[in-house]
Short mmCIF file of C-alpha atoms in Angstrom, two decimals:
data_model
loop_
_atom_site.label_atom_id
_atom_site.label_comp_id
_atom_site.label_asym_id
_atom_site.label_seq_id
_atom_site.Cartn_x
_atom_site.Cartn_y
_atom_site.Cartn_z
CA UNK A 23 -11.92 -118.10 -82.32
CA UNK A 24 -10.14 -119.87 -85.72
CA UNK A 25 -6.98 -120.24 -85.69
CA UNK A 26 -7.18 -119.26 -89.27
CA UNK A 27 -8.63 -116.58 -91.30
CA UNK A 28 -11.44 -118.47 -93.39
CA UNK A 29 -10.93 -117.17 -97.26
CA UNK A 30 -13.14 -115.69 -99.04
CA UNK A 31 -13.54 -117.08 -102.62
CA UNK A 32 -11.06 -120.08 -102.89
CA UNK A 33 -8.36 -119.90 -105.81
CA UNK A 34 -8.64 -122.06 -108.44
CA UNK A 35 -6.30 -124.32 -107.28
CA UNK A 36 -8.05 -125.16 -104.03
CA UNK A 37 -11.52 -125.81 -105.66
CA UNK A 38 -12.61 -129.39 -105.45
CA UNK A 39 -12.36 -130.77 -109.39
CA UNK A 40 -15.81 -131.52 -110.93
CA UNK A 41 -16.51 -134.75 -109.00
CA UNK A 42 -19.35 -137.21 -108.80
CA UNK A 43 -21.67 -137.04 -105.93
CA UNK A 44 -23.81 -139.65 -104.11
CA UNK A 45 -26.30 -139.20 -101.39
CA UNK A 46 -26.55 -141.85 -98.86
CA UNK A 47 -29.99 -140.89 -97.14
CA UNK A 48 -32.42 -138.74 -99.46
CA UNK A 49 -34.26 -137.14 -96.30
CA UNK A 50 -34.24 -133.25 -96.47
CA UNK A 51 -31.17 -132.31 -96.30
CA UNK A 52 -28.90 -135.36 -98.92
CA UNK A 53 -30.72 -133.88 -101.83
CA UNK A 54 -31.10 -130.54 -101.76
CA UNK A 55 -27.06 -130.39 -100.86
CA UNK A 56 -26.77 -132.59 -104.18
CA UNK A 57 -28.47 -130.30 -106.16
CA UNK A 58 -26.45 -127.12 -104.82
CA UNK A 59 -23.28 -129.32 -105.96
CA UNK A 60 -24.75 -129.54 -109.63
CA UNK A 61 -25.69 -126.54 -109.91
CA UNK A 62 -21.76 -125.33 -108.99
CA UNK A 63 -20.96 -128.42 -111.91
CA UNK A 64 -20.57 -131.52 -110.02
CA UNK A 65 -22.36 -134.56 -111.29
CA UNK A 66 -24.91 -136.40 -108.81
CA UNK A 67 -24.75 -140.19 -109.73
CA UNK A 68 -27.04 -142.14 -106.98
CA UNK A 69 -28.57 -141.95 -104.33
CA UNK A 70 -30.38 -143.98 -101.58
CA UNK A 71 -33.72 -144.11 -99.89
CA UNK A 72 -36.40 -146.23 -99.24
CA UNK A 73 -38.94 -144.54 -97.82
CA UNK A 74 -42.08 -143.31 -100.51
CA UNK A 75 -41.00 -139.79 -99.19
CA UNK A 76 -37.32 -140.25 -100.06
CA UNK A 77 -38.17 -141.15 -103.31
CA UNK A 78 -40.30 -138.25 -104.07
CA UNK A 79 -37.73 -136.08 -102.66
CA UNK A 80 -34.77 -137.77 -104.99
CA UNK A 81 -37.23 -137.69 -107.71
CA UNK A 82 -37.70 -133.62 -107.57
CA UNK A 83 -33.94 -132.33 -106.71
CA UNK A 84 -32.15 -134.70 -108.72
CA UNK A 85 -34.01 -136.22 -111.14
CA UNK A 86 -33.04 -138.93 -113.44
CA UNK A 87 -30.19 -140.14 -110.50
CA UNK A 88 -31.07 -143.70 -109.75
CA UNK A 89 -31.88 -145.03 -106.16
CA UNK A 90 -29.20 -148.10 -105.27
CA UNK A 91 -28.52 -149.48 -101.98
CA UNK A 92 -25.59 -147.30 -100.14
CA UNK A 93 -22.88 -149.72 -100.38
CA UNK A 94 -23.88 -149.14 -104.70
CA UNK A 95 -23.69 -145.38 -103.91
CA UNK A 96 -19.75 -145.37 -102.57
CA UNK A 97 -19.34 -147.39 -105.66
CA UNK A 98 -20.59 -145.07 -108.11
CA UNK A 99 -19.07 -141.49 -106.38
CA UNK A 100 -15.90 -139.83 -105.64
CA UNK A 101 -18.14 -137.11 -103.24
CA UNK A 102 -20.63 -139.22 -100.99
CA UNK A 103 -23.14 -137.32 -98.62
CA UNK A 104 -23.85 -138.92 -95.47
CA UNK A 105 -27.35 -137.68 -94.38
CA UNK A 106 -29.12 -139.59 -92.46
CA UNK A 107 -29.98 -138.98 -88.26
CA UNK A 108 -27.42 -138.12 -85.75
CA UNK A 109 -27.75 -141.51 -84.09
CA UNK A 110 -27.72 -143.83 -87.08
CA UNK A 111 -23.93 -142.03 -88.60
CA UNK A 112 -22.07 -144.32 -86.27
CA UNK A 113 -22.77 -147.53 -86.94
CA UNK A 114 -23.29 -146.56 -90.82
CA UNK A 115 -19.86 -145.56 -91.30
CA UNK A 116 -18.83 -148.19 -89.39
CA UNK A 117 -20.93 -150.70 -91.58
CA UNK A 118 -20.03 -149.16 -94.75
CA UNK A 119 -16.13 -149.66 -93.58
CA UNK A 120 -16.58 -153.31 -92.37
CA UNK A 121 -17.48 -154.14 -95.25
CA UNK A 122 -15.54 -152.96 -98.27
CA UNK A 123 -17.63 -150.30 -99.31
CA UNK A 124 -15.08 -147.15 -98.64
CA UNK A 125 -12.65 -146.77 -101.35
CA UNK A 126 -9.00 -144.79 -100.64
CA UNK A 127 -9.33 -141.27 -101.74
CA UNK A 128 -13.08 -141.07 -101.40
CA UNK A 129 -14.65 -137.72 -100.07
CA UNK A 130 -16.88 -138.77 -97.52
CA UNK A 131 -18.85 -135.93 -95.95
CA UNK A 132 -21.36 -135.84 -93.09
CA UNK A 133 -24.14 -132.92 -92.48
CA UNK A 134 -24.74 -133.87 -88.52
CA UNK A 135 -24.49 -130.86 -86.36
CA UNK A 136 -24.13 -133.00 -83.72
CA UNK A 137 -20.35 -134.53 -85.02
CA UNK A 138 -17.29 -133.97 -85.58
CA UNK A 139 -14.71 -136.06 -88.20
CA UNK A 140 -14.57 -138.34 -85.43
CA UNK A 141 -17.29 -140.78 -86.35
CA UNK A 142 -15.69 -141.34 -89.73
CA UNK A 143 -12.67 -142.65 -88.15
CA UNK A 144 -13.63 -146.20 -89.38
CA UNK A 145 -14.15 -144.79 -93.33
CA UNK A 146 -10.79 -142.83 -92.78
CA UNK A 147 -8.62 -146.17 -91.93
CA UNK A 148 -10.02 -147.39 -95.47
CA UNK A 149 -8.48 -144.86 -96.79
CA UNK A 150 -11.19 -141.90 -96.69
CA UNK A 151 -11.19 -138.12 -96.71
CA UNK A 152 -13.88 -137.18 -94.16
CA UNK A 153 -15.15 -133.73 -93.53
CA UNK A 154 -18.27 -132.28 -91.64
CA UNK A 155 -20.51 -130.17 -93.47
CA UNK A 156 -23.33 -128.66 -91.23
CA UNK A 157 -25.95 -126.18 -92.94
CA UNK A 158 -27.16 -124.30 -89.85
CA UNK A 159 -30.46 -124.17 -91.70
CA UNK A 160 -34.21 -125.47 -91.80
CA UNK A 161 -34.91 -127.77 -95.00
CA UNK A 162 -38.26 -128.66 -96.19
CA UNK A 163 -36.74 -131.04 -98.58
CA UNK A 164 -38.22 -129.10 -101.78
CA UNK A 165 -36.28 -126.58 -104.54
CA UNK A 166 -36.43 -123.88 -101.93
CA UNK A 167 -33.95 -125.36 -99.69
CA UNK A 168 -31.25 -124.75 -102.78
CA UNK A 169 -32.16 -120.90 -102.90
CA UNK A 170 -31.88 -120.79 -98.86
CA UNK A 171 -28.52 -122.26 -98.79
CA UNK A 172 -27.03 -118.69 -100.30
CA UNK A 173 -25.56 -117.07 -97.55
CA UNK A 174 -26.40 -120.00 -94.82
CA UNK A 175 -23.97 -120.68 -92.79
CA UNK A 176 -21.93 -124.09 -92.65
CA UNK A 177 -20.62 -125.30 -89.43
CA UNK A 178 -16.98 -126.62 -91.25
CA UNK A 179 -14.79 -129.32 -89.38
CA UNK A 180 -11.96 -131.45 -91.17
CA UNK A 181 -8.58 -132.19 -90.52
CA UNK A 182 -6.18 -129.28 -92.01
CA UNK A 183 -5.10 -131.04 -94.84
CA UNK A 184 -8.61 -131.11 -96.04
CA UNK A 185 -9.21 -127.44 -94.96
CA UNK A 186 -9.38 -125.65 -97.91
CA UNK A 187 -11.18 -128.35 -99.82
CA UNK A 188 -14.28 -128.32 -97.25
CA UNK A 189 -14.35 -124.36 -97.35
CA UNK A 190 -14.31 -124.39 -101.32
CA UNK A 191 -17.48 -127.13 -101.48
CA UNK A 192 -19.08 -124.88 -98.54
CA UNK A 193 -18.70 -121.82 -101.06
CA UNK A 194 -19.87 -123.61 -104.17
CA UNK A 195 -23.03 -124.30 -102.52
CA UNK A 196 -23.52 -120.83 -101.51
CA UNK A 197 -22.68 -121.33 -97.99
CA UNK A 198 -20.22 -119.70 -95.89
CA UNK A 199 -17.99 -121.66 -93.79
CA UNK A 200 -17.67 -121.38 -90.13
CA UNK A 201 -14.59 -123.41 -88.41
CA UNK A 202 -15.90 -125.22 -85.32
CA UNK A 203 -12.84 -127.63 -83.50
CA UNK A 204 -14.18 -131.00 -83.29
CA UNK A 205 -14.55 -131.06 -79.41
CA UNK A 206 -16.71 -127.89 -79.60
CA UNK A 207 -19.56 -129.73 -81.97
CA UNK A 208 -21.71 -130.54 -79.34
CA UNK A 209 -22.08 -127.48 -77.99
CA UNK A 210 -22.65 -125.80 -81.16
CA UNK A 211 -25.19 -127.67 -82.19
CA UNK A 212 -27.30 -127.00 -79.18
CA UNK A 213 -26.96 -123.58 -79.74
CA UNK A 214 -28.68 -123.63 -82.75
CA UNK A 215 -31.22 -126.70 -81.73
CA UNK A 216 -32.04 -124.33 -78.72
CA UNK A 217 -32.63 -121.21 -81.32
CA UNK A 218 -34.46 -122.99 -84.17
CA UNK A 219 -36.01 -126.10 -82.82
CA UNK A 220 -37.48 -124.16 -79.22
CA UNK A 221 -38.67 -121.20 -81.56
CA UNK A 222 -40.89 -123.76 -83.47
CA UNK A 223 -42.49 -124.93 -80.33
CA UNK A 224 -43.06 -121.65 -78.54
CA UNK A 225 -44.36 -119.74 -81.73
CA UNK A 226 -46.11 -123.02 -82.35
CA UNK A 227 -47.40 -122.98 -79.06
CA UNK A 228 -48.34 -118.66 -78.89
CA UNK A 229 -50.25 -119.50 -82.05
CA UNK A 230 -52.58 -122.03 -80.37
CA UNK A 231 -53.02 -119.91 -77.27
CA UNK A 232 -53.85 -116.74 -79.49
CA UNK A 233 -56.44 -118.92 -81.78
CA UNK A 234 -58.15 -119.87 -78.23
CA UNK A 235 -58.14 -116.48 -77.17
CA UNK A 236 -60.21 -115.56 -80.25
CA UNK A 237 -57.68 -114.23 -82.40
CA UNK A 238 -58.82 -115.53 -86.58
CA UNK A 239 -54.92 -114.75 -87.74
CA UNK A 240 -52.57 -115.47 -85.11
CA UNK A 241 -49.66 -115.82 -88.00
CA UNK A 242 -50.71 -112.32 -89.07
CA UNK A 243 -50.43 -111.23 -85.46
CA UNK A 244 -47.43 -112.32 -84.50
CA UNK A 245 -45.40 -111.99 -87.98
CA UNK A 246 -44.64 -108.66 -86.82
CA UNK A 247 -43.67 -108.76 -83.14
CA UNK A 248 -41.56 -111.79 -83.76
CA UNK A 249 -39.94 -110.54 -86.79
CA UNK A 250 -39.08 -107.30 -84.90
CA UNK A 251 -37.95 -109.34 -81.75
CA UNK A 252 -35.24 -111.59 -83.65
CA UNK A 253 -34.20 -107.96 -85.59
CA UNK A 254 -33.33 -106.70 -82.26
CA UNK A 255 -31.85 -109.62 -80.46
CA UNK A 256 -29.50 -110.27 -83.19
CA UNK A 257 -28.36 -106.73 -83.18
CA UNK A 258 -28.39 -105.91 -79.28
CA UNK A 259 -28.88 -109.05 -77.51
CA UNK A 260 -30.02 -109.27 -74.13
CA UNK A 261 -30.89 -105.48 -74.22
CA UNK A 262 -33.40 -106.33 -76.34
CA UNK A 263 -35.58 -107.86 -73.75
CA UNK A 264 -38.94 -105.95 -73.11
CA UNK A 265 -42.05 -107.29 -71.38
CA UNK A 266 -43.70 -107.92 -67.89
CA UNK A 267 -40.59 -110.48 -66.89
CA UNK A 268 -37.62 -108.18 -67.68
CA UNK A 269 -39.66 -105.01 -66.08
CA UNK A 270 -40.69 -107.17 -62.71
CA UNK A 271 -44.43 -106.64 -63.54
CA UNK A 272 -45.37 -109.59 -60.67
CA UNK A 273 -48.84 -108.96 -60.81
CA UNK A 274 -49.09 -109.49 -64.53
CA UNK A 275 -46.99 -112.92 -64.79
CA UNK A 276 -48.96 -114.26 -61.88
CA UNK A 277 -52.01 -113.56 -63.91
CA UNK A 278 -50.43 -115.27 -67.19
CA UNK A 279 -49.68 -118.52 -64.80
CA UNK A 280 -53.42 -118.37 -63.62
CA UNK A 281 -54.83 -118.17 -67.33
CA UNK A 282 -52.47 -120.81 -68.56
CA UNK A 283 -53.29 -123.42 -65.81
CA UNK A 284 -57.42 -122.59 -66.37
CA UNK A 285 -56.75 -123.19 -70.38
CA UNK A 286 -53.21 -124.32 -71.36
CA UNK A 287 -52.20 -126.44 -68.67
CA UNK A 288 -49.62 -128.25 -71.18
CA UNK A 289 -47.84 -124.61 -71.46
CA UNK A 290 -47.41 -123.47 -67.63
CA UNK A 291 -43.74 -125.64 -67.45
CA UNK A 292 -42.52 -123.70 -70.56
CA UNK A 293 -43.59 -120.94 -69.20
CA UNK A 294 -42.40 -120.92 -65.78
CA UNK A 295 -39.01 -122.59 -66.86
CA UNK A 296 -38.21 -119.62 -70.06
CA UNK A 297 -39.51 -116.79 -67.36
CA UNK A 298 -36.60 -117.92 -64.70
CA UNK A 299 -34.34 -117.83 -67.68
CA UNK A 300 -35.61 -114.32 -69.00
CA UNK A 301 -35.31 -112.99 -65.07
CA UNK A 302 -31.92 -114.23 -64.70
CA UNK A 303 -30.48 -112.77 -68.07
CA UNK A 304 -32.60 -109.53 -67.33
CA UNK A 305 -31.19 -109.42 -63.75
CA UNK A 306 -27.56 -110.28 -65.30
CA UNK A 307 -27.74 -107.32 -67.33
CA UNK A 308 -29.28 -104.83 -65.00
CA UNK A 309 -32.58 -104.70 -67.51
CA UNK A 310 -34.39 -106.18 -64.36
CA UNK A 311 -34.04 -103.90 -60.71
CA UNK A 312 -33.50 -106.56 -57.62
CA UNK A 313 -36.35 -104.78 -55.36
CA UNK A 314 -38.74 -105.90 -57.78
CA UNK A 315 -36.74 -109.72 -59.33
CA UNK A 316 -37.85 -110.73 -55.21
CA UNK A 317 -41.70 -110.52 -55.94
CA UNK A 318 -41.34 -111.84 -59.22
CA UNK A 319 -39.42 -115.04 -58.46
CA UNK A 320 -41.76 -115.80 -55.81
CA UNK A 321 -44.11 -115.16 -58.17
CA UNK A 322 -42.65 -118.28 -60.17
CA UNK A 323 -41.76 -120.07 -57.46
CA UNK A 324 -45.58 -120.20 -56.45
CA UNK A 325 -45.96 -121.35 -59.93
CA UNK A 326 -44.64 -124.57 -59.54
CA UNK A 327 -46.42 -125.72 -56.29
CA UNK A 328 -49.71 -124.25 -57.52
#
């Protein structure tokens, strides 16, 4: 819960002044945040990248911004994005500290879910303003990204000082901010890597069973039924389960192993392992009657000895 209401537009004298902004790391996410800054009249300055996708990504969100190494990037910019992988932050900041590069007074803001301010506690003993900035969103690295960041929410930790700052560059992206305490980061983020990145795999995965089951449109198919199913989860929840698992149909998830092993023998773990889950919650909730969860876990139990 935050300790503090979160406001809703930011007075005037709480907005960040026009500032320029560099992107260390032009994968999906650098950019497109760069361009949401312009657009609210900051000035993007440099970049890096090196990879031939990096540079077509820097070259189509913020064109005419050169590509220097990062070290030239904290030269050039009071705002510097840090987006680059969860596992390369730490010894980045810590490089970029070592060796001069941080300047007192410099914003320096991180996108990782994963992190708190914490890992730019080297850049903050040179004298640096650090903030986490997490867009709890998918980026393809193109123009869209910059319309999907209106309303998307930002996952907003920074020491209270810096508070209102991080809250007002949130806003002028179109985000909204959401306080998380640094030690809760971690479990945040696999909150949402469970929701988005699973969801990818098991639609990915329905898709491929449909298309072997003769279906020509499986997108068409299931555009529907999942679109309905994340309406009603986010509104009710777990009373929003439905199917053989939270009803204790047995006979019919038995039947769903047996198909899977004969032709998707990759999906059977996924399966048996999001079934227990489903049971569980379904049980939990009283959506699934005992006399019939004692069949059905057998049922899965089976599963994995079969």
């Amino acid at each position: 819960m935050n300790a503090h209401p979160l406001p809703e537009h930011p007075s005037p004298q709480d907005r960040p002044a026009r500032l320029t902004v560099g992107v260390v790391g032009a994968g999906r996410v650098g950019p497109s945040l760069a361009a949401a800054l312009k657009l609210a009249g900051h000035r993007p300055v440099a970049a890096s990248g090196v990879s031939d996708a990096s540079v077509r990504r820097a070259a189509a969100l913020l064109p005419d911004v050169p590509l220097v190494p990062p070290a030239e990037v904290l030269a050039r910019a009071e705002l510097v994005l840090l987006t680059v992988p969860d596992d390369v932050l730490p010894g980045l900041v810590a490089g970029l500290a070592e060796t001069g590069a941080v300047r007192p007074g410099q914003l320096l803001v991180h996108t990782s879910g994963r992190h708190g301010t914490a890992v730019l506690d080297p850049a903050r003993r040179a004298g640096a303003l650090p903030l986490a900035l997490h867009p709890a969103m998918t980026f393809t690295g193109t123009p869209v990204d910059v319309e999907r960041l209106a309303g998307c929410s930002f996952g907003v930790t920074a020491p209270d000082q810096l508070r209102l700052a991080a809250e007002a560059l949130v806003i002028e992206m179109g985000g909204e901010p959401e306080w998380i305490a640094e030690e809760a980061r971690p479990r945040y983020h696999a909150a949402l890597s469970m929701s988005s990145n699973h969801l990818v795999t098991l639609v990915a995965q329905a898709m491929e069973l449909l298309r072997t089951a003769g279906v020509s449109a499986p997108d068409r198919m299931l555009g529907p039924l999942l679109g309905a199913a994340l309406d009603n989860v986010l509104r009710a929840g777990d009373a929003a389960l439905t199917g053989p698992v939270a009803r204790g149909d047995a006979g019919t998830v038995a039947a769903h192993i047996e198909e899977l092993r004969a032709h998707a023998p990759q999906a059977v773990a996924g399966y048996l392992a999001m079934a227990r889950t489903t049971a569980d919650r379904a049980l939990a909730h009283g959506l699934l009657k005992p006399e019939l969860a004692e069949d059905l876990l057998g049922v899965l139990a089976d599963g994995d000895t079969a």
